[in-house]
PDB file of C-alpha atoms and ligand atoms in Angstrom:
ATOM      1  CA  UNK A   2      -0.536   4.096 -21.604  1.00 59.00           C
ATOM      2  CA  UNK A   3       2.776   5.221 -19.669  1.00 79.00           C
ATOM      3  CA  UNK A   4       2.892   1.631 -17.969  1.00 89.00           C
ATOM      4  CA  UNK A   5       6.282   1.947 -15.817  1.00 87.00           C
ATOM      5  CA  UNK A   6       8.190  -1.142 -14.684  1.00 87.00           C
ATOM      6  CA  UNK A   7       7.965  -2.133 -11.487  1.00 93.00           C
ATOM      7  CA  UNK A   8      11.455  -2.427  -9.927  1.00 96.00           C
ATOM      8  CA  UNK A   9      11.409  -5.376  -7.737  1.00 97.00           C
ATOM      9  CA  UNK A  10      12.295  -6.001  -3.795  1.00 97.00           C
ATOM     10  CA  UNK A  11      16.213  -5.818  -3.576  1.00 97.00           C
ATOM     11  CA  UNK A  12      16.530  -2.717  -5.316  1.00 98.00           C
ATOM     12  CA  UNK A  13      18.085  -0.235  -3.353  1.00 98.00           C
ATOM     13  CA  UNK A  14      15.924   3.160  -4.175  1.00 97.00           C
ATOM     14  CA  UNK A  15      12.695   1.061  -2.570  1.00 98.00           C
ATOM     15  CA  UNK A  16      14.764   1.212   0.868  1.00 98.00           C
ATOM     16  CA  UNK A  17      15.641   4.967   0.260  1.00 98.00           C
ATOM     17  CA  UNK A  18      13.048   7.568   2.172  1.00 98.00           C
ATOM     18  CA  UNK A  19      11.794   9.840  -0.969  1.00 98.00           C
ATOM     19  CA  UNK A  20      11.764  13.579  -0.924  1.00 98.00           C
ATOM     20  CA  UNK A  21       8.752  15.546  -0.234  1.00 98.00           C
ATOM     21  CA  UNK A  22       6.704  17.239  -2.920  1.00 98.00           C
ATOM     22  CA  UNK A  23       7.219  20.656  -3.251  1.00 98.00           C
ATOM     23  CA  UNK A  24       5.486  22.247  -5.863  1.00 98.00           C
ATOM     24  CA  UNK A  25       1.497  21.188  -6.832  1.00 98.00           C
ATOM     25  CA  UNK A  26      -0.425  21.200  -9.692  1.00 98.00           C
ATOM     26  CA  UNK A  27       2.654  21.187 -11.801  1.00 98.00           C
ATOM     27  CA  UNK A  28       3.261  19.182 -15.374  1.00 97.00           C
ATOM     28  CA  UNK A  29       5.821  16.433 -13.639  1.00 97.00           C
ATOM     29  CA  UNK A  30       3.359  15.841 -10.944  1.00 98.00           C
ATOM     30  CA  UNK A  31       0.564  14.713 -12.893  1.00 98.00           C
ATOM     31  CA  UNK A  32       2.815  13.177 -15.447  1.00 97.00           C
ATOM     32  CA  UNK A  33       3.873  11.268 -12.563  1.00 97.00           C
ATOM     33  CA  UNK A  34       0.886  10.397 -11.106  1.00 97.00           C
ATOM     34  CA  UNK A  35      -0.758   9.019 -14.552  1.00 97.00           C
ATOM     35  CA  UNK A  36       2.170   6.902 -14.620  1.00 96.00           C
ATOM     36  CA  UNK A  37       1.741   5.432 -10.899  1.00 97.00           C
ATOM     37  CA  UNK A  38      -2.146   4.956 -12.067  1.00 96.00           C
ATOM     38  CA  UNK A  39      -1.554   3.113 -15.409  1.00 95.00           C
ATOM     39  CA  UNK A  40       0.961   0.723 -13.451  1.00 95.00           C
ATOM     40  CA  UNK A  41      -1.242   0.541 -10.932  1.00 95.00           C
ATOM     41  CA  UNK A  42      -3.930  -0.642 -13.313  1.00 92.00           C
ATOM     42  CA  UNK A  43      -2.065  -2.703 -15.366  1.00 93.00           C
ATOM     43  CA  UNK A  44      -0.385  -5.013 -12.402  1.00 92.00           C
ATOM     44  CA  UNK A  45      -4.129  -4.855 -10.674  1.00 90.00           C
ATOM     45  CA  UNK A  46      -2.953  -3.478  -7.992  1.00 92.00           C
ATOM     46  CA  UNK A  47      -4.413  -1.719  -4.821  1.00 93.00           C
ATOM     47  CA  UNK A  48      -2.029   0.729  -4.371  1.00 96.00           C
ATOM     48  CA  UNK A  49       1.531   1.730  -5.481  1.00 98.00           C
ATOM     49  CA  UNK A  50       3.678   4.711  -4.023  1.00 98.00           C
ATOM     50  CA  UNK A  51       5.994   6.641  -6.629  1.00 98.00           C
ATOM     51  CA  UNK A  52       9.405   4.572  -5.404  1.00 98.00           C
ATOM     52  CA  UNK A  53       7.761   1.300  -7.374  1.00 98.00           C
ATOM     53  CA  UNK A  54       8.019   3.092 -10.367  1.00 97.00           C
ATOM     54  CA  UNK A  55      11.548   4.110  -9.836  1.00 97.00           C
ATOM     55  CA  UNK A  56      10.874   7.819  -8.404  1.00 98.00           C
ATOM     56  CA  UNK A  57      11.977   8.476  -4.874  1.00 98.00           C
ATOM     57  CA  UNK A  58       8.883  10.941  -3.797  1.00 98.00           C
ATOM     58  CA  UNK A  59       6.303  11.209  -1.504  1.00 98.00           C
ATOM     59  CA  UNK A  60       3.257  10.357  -3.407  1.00 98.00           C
ATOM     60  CA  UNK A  61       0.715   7.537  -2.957  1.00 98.00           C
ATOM     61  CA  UNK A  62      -2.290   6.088  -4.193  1.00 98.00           C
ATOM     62  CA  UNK A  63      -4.794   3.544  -3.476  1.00 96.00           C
ATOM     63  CA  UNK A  64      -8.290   2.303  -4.056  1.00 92.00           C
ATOM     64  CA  UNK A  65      -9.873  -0.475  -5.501  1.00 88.00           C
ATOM     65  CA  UNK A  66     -13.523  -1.364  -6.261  1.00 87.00           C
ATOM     66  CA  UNK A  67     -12.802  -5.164  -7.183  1.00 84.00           C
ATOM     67  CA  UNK A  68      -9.695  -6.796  -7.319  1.00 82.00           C
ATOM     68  CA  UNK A  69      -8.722 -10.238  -8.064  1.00 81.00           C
ATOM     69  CA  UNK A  70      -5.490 -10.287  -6.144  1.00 80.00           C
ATOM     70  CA  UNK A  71      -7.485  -9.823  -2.604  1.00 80.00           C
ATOM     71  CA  UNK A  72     -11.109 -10.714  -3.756  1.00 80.00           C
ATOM     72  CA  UNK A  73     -13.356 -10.359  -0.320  1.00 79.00           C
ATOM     73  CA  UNK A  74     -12.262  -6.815   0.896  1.00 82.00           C
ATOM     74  CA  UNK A  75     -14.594  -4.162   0.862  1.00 86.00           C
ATOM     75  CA  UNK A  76     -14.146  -1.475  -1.960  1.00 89.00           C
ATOM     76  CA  UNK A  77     -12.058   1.214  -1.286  1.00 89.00           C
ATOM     77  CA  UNK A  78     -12.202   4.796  -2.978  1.00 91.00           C
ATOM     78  CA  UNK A  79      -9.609   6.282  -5.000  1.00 95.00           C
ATOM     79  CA  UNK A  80      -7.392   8.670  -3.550  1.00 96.00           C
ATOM     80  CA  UNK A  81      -4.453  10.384  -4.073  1.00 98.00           C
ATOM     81  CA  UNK A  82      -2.189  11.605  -0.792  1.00 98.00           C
ATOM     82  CA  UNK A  83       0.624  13.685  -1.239  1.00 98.00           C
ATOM     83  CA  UNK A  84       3.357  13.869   1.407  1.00 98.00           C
ATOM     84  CA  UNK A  85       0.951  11.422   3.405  1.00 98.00           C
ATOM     85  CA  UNK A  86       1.416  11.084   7.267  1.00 98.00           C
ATOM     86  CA  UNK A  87      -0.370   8.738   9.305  1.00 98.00           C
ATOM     87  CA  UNK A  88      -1.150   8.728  13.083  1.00 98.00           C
ATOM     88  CA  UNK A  89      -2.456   5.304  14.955  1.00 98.00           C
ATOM     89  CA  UNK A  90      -5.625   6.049  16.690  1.00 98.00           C
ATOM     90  CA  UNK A  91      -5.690   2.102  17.419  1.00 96.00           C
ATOM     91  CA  UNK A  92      -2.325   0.534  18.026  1.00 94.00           C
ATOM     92  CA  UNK A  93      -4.051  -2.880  17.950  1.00 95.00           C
ATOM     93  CA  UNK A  94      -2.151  -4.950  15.825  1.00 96.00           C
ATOM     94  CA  UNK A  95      -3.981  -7.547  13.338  1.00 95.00           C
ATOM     95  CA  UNK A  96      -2.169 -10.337  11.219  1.00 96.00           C
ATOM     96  CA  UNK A  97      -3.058 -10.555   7.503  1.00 95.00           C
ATOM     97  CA  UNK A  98      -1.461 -11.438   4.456  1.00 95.00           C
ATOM     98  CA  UNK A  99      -0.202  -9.022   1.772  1.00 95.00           C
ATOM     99  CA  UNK A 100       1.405  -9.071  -1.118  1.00 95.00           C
ATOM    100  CA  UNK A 101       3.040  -6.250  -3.147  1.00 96.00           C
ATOM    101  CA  UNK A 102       3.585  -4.895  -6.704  1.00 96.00           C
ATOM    102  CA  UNK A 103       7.231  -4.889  -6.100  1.00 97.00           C
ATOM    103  CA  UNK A 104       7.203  -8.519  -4.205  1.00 97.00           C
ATOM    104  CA  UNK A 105       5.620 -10.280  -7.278  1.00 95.00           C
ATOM    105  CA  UNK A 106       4.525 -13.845  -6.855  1.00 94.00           C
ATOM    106  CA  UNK A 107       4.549 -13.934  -2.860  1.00 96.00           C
ATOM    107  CA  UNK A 108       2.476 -13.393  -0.342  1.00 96.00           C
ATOM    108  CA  UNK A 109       3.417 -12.585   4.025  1.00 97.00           C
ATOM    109  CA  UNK A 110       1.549 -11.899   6.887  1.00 97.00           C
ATOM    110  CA  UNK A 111       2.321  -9.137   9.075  1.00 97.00           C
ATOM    111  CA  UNK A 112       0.846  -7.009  11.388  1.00 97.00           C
ATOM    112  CA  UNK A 113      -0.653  -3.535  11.042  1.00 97.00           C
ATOM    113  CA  UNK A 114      -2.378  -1.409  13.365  1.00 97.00           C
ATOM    114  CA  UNK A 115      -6.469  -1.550  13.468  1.00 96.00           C
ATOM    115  CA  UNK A 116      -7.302   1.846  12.758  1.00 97.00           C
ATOM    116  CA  UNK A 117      -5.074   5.470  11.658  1.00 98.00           C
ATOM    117  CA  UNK A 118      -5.571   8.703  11.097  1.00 98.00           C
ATOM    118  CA  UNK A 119      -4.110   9.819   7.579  1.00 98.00           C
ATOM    119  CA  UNK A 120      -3.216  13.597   6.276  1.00 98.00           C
ATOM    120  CA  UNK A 121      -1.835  14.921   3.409  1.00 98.00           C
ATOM    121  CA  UNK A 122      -2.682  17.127   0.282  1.00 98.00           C
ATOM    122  CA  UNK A 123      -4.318  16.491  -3.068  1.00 98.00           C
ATOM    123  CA  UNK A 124      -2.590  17.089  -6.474  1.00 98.00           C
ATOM    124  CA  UNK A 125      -3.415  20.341  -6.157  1.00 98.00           C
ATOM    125  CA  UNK A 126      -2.353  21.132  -2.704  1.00 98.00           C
ATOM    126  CA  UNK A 127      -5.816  21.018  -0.786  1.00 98.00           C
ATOM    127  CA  UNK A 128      -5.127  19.691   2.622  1.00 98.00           C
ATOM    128  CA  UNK A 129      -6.998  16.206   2.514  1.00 97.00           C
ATOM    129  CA  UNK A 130      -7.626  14.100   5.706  1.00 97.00           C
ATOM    130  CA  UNK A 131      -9.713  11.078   7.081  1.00 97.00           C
ATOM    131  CA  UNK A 132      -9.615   7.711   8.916  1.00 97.00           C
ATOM    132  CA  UNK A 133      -9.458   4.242   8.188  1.00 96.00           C
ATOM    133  CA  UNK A 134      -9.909   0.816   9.575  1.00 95.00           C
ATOM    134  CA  UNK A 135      -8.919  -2.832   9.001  1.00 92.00           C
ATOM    135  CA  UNK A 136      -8.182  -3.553   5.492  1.00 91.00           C
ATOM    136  CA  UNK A 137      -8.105  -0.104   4.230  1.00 93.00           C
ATOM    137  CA  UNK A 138      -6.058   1.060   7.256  1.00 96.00           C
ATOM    138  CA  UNK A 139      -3.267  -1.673   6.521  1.00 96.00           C
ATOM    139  CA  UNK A 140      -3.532  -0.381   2.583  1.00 96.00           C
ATOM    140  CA  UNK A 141      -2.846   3.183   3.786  1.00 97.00           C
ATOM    141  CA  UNK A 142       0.533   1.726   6.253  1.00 98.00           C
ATOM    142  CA  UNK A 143       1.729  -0.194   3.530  1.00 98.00           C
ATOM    143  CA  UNK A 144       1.638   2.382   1.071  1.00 98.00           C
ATOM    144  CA  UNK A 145       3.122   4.958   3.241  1.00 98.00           C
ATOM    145  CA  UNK A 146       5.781   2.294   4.092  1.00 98.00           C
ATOM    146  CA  UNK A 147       6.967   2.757   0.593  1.00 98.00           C
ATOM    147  CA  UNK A 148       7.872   6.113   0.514  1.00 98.00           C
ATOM    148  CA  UNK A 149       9.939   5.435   4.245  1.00 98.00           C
ATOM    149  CA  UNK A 150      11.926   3.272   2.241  1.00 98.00           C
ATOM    150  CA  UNK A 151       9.915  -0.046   3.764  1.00 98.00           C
ATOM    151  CA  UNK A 152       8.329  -3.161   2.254  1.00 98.00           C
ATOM    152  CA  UNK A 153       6.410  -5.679   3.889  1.00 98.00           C
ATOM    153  CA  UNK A 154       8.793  -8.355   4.440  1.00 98.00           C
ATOM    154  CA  UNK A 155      11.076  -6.402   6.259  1.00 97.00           C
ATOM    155  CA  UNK A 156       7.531  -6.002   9.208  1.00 97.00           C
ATOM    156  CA  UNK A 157       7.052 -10.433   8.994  1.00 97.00           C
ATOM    157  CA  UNK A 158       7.416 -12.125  12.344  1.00 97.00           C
ATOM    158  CA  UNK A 159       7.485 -15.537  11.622  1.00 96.00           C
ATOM    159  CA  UNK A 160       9.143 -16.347   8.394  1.00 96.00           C
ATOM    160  CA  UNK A 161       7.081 -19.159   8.073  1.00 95.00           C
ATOM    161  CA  UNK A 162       3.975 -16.954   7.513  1.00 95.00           C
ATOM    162  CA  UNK A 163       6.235 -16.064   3.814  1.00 97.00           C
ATOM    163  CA  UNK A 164       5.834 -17.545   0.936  1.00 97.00           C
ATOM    164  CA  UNK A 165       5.077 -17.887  -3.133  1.00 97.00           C
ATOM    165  CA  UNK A 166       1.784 -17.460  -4.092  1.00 94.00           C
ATOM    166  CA  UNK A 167       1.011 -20.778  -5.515  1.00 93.00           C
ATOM    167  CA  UNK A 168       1.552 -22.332  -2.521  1.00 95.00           C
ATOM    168  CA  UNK A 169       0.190 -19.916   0.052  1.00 93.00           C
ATOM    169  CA  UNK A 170      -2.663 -17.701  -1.739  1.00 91.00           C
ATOM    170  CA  UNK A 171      -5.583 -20.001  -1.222  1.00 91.00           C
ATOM    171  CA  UNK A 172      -4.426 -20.040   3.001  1.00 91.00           C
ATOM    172  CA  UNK A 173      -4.165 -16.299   2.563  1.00 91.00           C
ATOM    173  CA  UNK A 174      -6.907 -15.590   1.730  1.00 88.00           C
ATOM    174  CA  UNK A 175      -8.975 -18.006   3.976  1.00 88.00           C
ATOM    175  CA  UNK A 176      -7.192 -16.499   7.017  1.00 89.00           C
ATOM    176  CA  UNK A 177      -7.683 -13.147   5.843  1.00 87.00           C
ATOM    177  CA  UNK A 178     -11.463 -13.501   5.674  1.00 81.00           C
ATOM    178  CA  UNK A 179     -11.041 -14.975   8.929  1.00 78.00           C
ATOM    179  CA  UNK A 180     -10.142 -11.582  10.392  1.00 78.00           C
ATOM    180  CA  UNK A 181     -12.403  -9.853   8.881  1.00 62.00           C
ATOM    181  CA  UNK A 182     -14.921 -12.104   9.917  1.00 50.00           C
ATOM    182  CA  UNK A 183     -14.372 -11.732  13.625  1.00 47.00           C
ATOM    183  CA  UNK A 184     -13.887  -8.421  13.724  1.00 42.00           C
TER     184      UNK A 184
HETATM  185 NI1  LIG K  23       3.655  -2.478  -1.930  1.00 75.83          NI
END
C-alpha cells in the first residue's frame, strides 16, 4: 500500500494554491489518487486533498461510512472531485470542531457555511456536481481549503476554541453533537 507521509502544518507547499489538473484518466492521476486513498485510510481520515501528501494539485477526496476520529456524523459517500469549486447557497456560518490529517493531535473550532454547492470532474473527466449540508458541507470547505493553500487554524476565531486532543476531544465532540442536534 503506497501510504504517503503526511507533511505536517508549517510546511510551506500546504499554504501554496496547487495547479489544476489537466489531463484525465491518465497513469499519474490514478497513481496519485491511490496514494491520497491509502493515506487517507491508513490515518482514518475523512478526507485529504493531494497537497497533504506533498503534491501541489487540485484533487480531493472525502467520504466516510464510520470513523472513529468524529464518531456521531452521518456517513458520507465516497467521492472524488477534481479541480473542485464550491459556491455557498447558505452563508450561515456554524461553529464546530475539526481536526486535520496534517494538524495531528489537535483539534479547533471554526466556522463554515451551512450549506454549498460543489462542481468539479471525476477521474475521468465527467463533469460531477451536487450539494451538501452541515457536516458534509464543512468536509467539502475544508478539503477545498487545502488545495487554496488553507488549513483550519488559519479560519479559528477565538484561539481558545484550539487545542490538543487529549485535552479538548471529549468537549469536541459533545459540542459538535450539540449542533447537530439543534439543527
Ligand atoms: Ni485537512
Amino acid at each position: 500500500m503506497p501510504v504517503k507521509q503526511l507533511p505536517k502544518y508549517g510546511t510551506l507547499s500546504l499554504f501554496q494554491a496547487s495547479e489544476p489538473i489537466t489531463e484525465f484518466g491518465t497513469p499519474e492521476l490514478y497513481a496519485l489518487i491511490e496514494d491520497m486513498r491509502d493515506t487517507m485510510i491508513a490515518a482514518n481520515g475523512i478526507g485529504i486533498a493531494a497537497p497533504q501528501i506533498g503534491v501541489n494539485k487540485r484533487v480531493i477526496m472525502l467520504g466516510y461510512d464510520h470513523n472513529p476520529r468524529y464518531p456521531n456524523m452521518k456517513p458520507l459517500p465516497f467521492m472524488i472531485l477534481i479541480n473542485p469549486e464550491i459556491e455557498i447557497l447558505d452563508d450561515t456560518q456554524i461553529f464546530m470542531w475539526e481536526g486535520c490529517l496534517s494538524v495531528p493531535g489537535l483539534r479547533g473550532k471554526v466556522p463554515r457555511y451551512k450549506k454549498v454547492k460543489y462542481k468539479g470532474w471525476d477521474p475521468e473527466g465527467n463533469p460531477l456536481e451536487g450539494i451538501l449540508e452541515d457536516f458534509h458541507a464543512r468536509v467539502m470547505q475544508h478539503e477545498v481549503d487545502h488545495i487554496n493553500g488553507k488549513l483550519y487554524p488559519l479560519h479559528i476565531i477565538d484561539m481558545h476554541d484550539f487545542g490538543f486532543e487529549e485535552v479538548v476531544l471529549e468537549r469536541a465532540i459533545e459540542e459538535n453533537q450539540m449542533v447537530i442536534l439543534s439543527k
